[in-house]
Tab-separated table of N, CA and C in Angstrom:
chain	number	residue	atom	x	y	z
A	223	MET	N	87.540	121.746	131.361
A	223	MET	CA	88.443	121.321	129.753
A	223	MET	C	87.719	121.296	128.400
A	224	GLU	N	88.308	122.110	127.518
A	224	GLU	CA	87.913	122.416	126.236
A	224	GLU	C	88.495	121.608	125.354
A	225	ILE	N	87.862	120.677	124.414
A	225	ILE	CA	89.026	119.778	123.340
A	225	ILE	C	88.559	120.315	122.114
A	226	VAL	N	89.108	120.781	121.299
A	226	VAL	CA	89.275	121.278	119.926
A	226	VAL	C	89.818	120.150	118.963
A	227	ASP	N	89.252	120.745	117.871
A	227	ASP	CA	89.822	119.978	116.766
A	227	ASP	C	90.522	120.872	116.090
A	228	ASN	N	92.506	120.833	116.141
A	228	ASN	CA	93.189	121.406	115.818
A	228	ASN	C	93.728	120.802	114.193
A	229	GLU	N	92.573	121.309	113.329
A	229	GLU	CA	92.809	120.392	112.035
A	229	GLU	C	94.179	120.840	111.249
A	230	GLU	N	94.929	121.801	111.247
A	230	GLU	CA	96.517	122.280	111.028
A	230	GLU	C	97.277	121.364	111.674
A	231	LEU	N	96.912	120.607	112.586
A	231	LEU	CA	97.889	119.915	113.354
A	231	LEU	C	97.692	118.127	113.222
A	232	HIS	N	96.226	118.195	112.336
A	232	HIS	CA	95.713	116.869	112.750
A	232	HIS	C	95.554	116.396	113.676
A	233	ARG	N	94.875	116.943	114.829
A	233	ARG	CA	94.881	116.229	115.721
A	233	ARG	C	93.563	116.771	117.009
A	234	PHE	N	92.787	115.846	118.045
A	234	PHE	CA	92.202	117.094	118.676
A	234	PHE	C	92.870	117.435	119.852
A	235	GLU	N	92.933	118.004	120.546
A	235	GLU	CA	93.703	118.449	121.684
A	235	GLU	C	92.947	118.745	122.886
A	236	ALA	N	93.527	118.642	123.896
A	236	ALA	CA	92.680	118.965	125.257
A	236	ALA	C	93.776	119.502	126.053
A	237	ARG	N	93.657	120.907	126.533
A	237	ARG	CA	94.747	121.435	126.794
A	237	ARG	C	94.224	121.756	128.530
A	238	ILE	N	95.365	121.363	129.510
A	238	ILE	CA	95.505	121.249	130.851
A	238	ILE	C	96.625	122.282	131.211
A	239	GLY	N	96.069	123.560	131.480
A	239	GLY	CA	97.570	124.223	131.680
A	239	GLY	C	98.123	124.439	130.578
A	240	ASP	N	99.682	124.174	130.771
A	240	ASP	CA	100.634	124.288	129.922
A	240	ASP	C	100.840	123.198	129.202
A	241	GLN	N	99.868	121.789	129.476
A	241	GLN	CA	100.351	120.315	129.054
A	241	GLN	C	99.344	120.229	127.804
A	242	VAL	N	99.271	119.429	127.280
A	242	VAL	CA	98.505	119.292	125.826
A	242	VAL	C	98.202	117.637	125.762
A	243	ALA	N	97.142	117.120	125.625
A	243	ALA	CA	96.752	115.711	125.409
A	243	ALA	C	95.907	115.874	124.411
A	244	ILE	N	96.329	114.839	123.316
A	244	ILE	CA	96.302	114.726	121.863
A	244	ILE	C	95.595	113.564	121.636
A	245	SER	N	94.567	113.326	120.568
A	245	SER	CA	94.568	112.264	119.618
A	245	SER	C	94.551	112.470	117.937
A	246	ALA	N	95.687	112.030	117.623
A	246	ALA	CA	95.892	112.433	115.890
A	246	ALA	C	95.444	111.279	114.994
A	247	TYR	N	95.104	111.962	114.167
A	247	TYR	CA	94.119	111.380	112.945
A	247	TYR	C	94.767	111.839	111.470
A	248	ILE	N	94.792	111.229	110.735
A	248	ILE	CA	94.879	111.528	109.373
A	248	ILE	C	93.346	111.404	108.415
A	249	MET	N	93.151	112.664	107.516
A	249	MET	CA	91.721	112.569	106.941
A	249	MET	C	92.169	112.245	105.544
A	250	ARG	N	91.356	111.635	104.711
A	250	ARG	CA	91.204	111.644	103.525
A	250	ARG	C	89.773	111.296	102.863
A	251	GLY	N	89.568	112.246	102.164
A	251	GLY	CA	88.063	112.060	101.587
A	251	GLY	C	86.884	112.301	103.156
A	252	ASP	N	86.068	111.266	102.939
A	252	ASP	CA	85.261	111.179	104.390
A	252	ASP	C	85.608	110.147	104.977
A	253	THR	N	87.070	109.631	105.140
A	253	THR	CA	87.676	108.784	106.284
A	253	THR	C	88.535	109.577	107.088
A	254	ILE	N	88.191	109.397	108.413
A	254	ILE	CA	89.537	109.832	109.465
A	254	ILE	C	89.978	108.337	110.014
A	255	THR	N	91.482	108.285	110.054
A	255	THR	CA	91.926	107.516	110.699
A	255	THR	C	92.703	107.809	111.684
A	256	PHE	N	92.329	107.921	113.029
A	256	PHE	CA	92.822	107.652	114.195
A	256	PHE	C	94.090	107.083	114.291
A	257	THR	N	95.078	107.728	114.632
A	257	THR	CA	96.366	106.729	114.545
A	257	THR	C	97.391	107.012	116.090
A	258	HIS	N	96.777	107.340	116.953
A	258	HIS	CA	97.965	107.845	118.120
A	258	HIS	C	97.140	108.923	119.280
A	259	THR	N	96.848	108.944	120.436
A	259	THR	CA	96.424	108.978	121.850
A	259	THR	C	97.158	109.173	122.527
A	260	GLU	N	97.801	110.712	123.187
A	260	GLU	CA	98.742	110.631	124.067
A	260	GLU	C	98.104	111.714	125.178
A	261	VAL	N	98.123	111.328	126.149
A	261	VAL	CA	97.898	112.100	127.552
A	261	VAL	C	99.342	112.099	128.567
A	262	PRO	N	99.415	113.353	128.839
A	262	PRO	CA	100.619	113.781	129.861
A	262	PRO	C	100.710	113.019	130.766
A	263	PRO	N	101.592	112.104	131.333
A	263	PRO	CA	101.927	111.093	132.233
A	263	PRO	C	100.982	111.528	133.520
A	264	VAL	N	101.162	112.921	133.808
A	264	VAL	CA	100.576	113.076	135.417
A	264	VAL	C	99.118	113.564	135.242
A	265	PHE	N	98.298	113.381	133.833
A	265	PHE	CA	97.079	113.567	134.022
A	265	PHE	C	96.173	112.356	133.652
A	266	ARG	N	97.205	110.854	133.693
A	266	ARG	CA	96.874	110.095	132.915
A	266	ARG	C	96.102	109.342	134.278
A	267	GLY	N	94.861	108.382	133.759
A	267	GLY	CA	93.925	108.011	134.668
A	267	GLY	C	92.717	109.062	135.256
A	268	GLN	N	92.436	110.212	134.790
A	268	GLN	CA	91.166	110.985	134.832
A	268	GLN	C	90.468	111.471	134.154
A	269	GLY	N	90.506	110.421	132.883
A	269	GLY	CA	89.357	110.427	131.873
A	269	GLY	C	89.891	111.458	130.878
A	270	ILE	N	90.685	112.015	130.796
A	270	ILE	CA	90.966	113.015	129.781
A	270	ILE	C	91.222	111.941	128.328
A	271	GLY	N	91.768	111.010	128.355
A	271	GLY	CA	91.757	110.154	127.276
A	271	GLY	C	90.428	109.420	126.641
A	272	GLU	N	89.634	109.291	127.601
A	272	GLU	CA	88.085	109.230	127.200
A	272	GLU	C	87.214	110.238	126.483
A	273	SER	N	87.745	111.412	127.369
A	273	SER	CA	87.154	112.572	126.872
A	273	SER	C	87.288	113.085	125.203
A	274	LEU	N	88.746	112.847	125.027
A	274	LEU	CA	89.164	113.105	123.585
A	274	LEU	C	88.294	112.085	122.730
A	275	ALA	N	88.840	110.484	123.359
A	275	ALA	CA	88.214	109.568	121.835
A	275	ALA	C	86.712	110.153	121.971
A	276	ARG	N	85.614	110.451	122.910
A	276	ARG	CA	84.376	110.504	122.894
A	276	ARG	C	84.245	112.087	121.874
A	277	ALA	N	84.905	113.191	122.187
A	277	ALA	CA	84.819	113.861	121.158
A	277	ALA	C	85.459	113.862	119.773
A	278	ALA	N	86.398	113.043	119.342
A	278	ALA	CA	86.935	112.982	118.768
A	278	ALA	C	85.654	111.938	117.502
A	279	LEU	N	85.236	110.969	118.233
A	279	LEU	CA	84.147	109.922	117.551
A	279	LEU	C	83.125	110.464	117.141
A	280	ASP	N	82.586	111.801	118.377
A	280	ASP	CA	81.253	112.512	118.529
A	280	ASP	C	81.474	113.480	117.216
A	281	SER	N	82.453	114.128	116.656
A	281	SER	CA	82.790	114.936	115.488
A	281	SER	C	82.625	114.011	114.282
A	282	ALA	N	83.541	113.233	114.770
A	282	ALA	CA	83.351	112.021	112.983
A	282	ALA	C	81.906	111.742	112.707
A	283	ARG	N	80.955	111.257	113.845
A	283	ARG	CA	79.709	111.244	113.536
A	283	ARG	C	78.625	112.424	112.633
A	284	ALA	N	79.297	113.671	113.979
A	284	ALA	CA	78.357	115.036	113.218
A	284	ALA	C	78.785	114.821	111.671
A	285	ARG	N	79.950	114.806	110.966
A	285	ARG	CA	80.370	114.928	109.870
A	285	ARG	C	80.245	113.600	108.640
A	286	ASN	N	79.812	112.996	109.559
A	286	ASN	CA	79.308	111.395	108.478
A	286	ASN	C	80.545	110.979	107.784
A	287	LEU	N	81.581	111.021	108.934
A	287	LEU	CA	83.028	110.308	108.649
A	287	LEU	C	82.736	109.081	108.800
A	288	VAL	N	83.724	108.281	107.742
A	288	VAL	CA	84.187	106.736	108.257
A	288	VAL	C	85.193	106.654	108.986
A	289	VAL	N	85.107	105.869	110.039
A	289	VAL	CA	86.392	105.748	111.196
A	289	VAL	C	87.128	104.332	111.005
A	290	VAL	N	88.443	104.738	110.726
A	290	VAL	CA	89.601	103.745	110.778
A	290	VAL	C	90.501	103.670	112.028
A	291	VAL	N	90.561	102.867	112.716
A	291	VAL	CA	91.300	102.560	113.783
A	291	VAL	C	92.545	102.193	113.924
A	292	ARG	N	93.649	102.524	114.001
A	292	ARG	CA	94.720	102.736	114.101
A	292	ARG	C	95.385	102.791	115.710
A	293	CYS	N	94.958	103.346	116.365
A	293	CYS	CA	95.136	103.719	117.492
A	293	CYS	C	94.420	102.624	118.824
A	294	PRO	N	95.319	102.061	119.488
A	294	PRO	CA	94.925	100.899	120.525
A	294	PRO	C	94.211	101.758	121.475
A	295	PHE	N	94.038	102.818	121.884
A	295	PHE	CA	93.524	104.122	122.898
A	295	PHE	C	92.012	103.778	122.224
A	296	ILE	N	91.911	104.251	121.179
A	296	ILE	CA	91.034	104.384	120.368
A	296	ILE	C	90.111	103.265	120.143
A	297	ALA	N	90.416	102.336	119.664
A	297	ALA	CA	90.336	100.737	119.740
A	297	ALA	C	89.619	100.269	121.247
A	298	SER	N	90.052	100.392	122.010
A	298	SER	CA	90.036	99.972	123.337
A	298	SER	C	88.471	100.594	123.755
A	299	PHE	N	88.608	102.071	123.247
A	299	PHE	CA	87.494	102.539	123.654
A	299	PHE	C	86.310	102.606	123.138
A	300	ILE	N	86.445	102.144	121.491
A	300	ILE	CA	85.276	101.852	121.098
A	300	ILE	C	84.706	100.243	121.549
A	301	ARG	N	85.929	99.650	121.830
A	301	ARG	CA	84.912	98.195	122.340
A	301	ARG	C	84.299	97.898	123.728
A	302	GLN	N	84.534	98.991	124.702
A	302	GLN	CA	83.782	99.526	125.873
A	302	GLN	C	82.761	100.258	125.617
A	303	HIS	N	82.774	101.003	124.190
A	303	HIS	CA	81.566	101.797	124.168
A	303	HIS	C	81.081	101.549	122.731
A	304	PRO	N	79.947	100.467	122.732
A	304	PRO	CA	79.518	99.845	121.396
A	304	PRO	C	78.576	100.592	120.342
A	305	GLU	N	78.188	101.673	121.340
A	305	GLU	CA	77.662	102.915	120.263
A	305	GLU	C	78.266	103.809	119.354
A	306	TYR	N	79.856	103.493	119.529
A	306	TYR	CA	80.604	103.886	118.186
A	306	TYR	C	81.000	103.069	117.149
A	307	LYS	N	80.455	102.027	117.437
A	307	LYS	CA	81.071	100.817	116.517
A	307	LYS	C	80.053	101.137	115.032
A	308	ASP	N	79.248	101.913	114.539
A	308	ASP	CA	78.166	101.811	113.407
A	308	ASP	C	79.645	102.535	112.544
A	309	LEU	N	80.185	103.594	113.311
A	309	LEU	CA	81.565	104.611	112.731
A	309	LEU	C	82.461	104.151	112.161
A	310	LEU	N	82.758	102.909	112.192
A	310	LEU	CA	83.847	101.720	111.695
A	310	LEU	C	83.486	101.475	110.324
A	311	SER	N	84.697	101.423	109.542
A	311	SER	CA	84.659	101.024	108.277
A	311	SER	C	84.542	99.622	107.663
């Protein structure tokens, strides 16, 4: 599964066949705010949301962005993976 940053639509995407899982964001300067993560029901529980979260947060780290979390899924992921807490504003 490949995860890409679709900057035009402001979201990270994981395509699975004809379905897409997304983690949406808003960019303002050097701050990225994650607003919503959604995985198609048929693919839930398979780690796709976690893969999206990891890819999005790794991208933020690589780009030296400050992370603001409005998405409950990303917030939960960061609580479970404290190595990403340093990204938070």
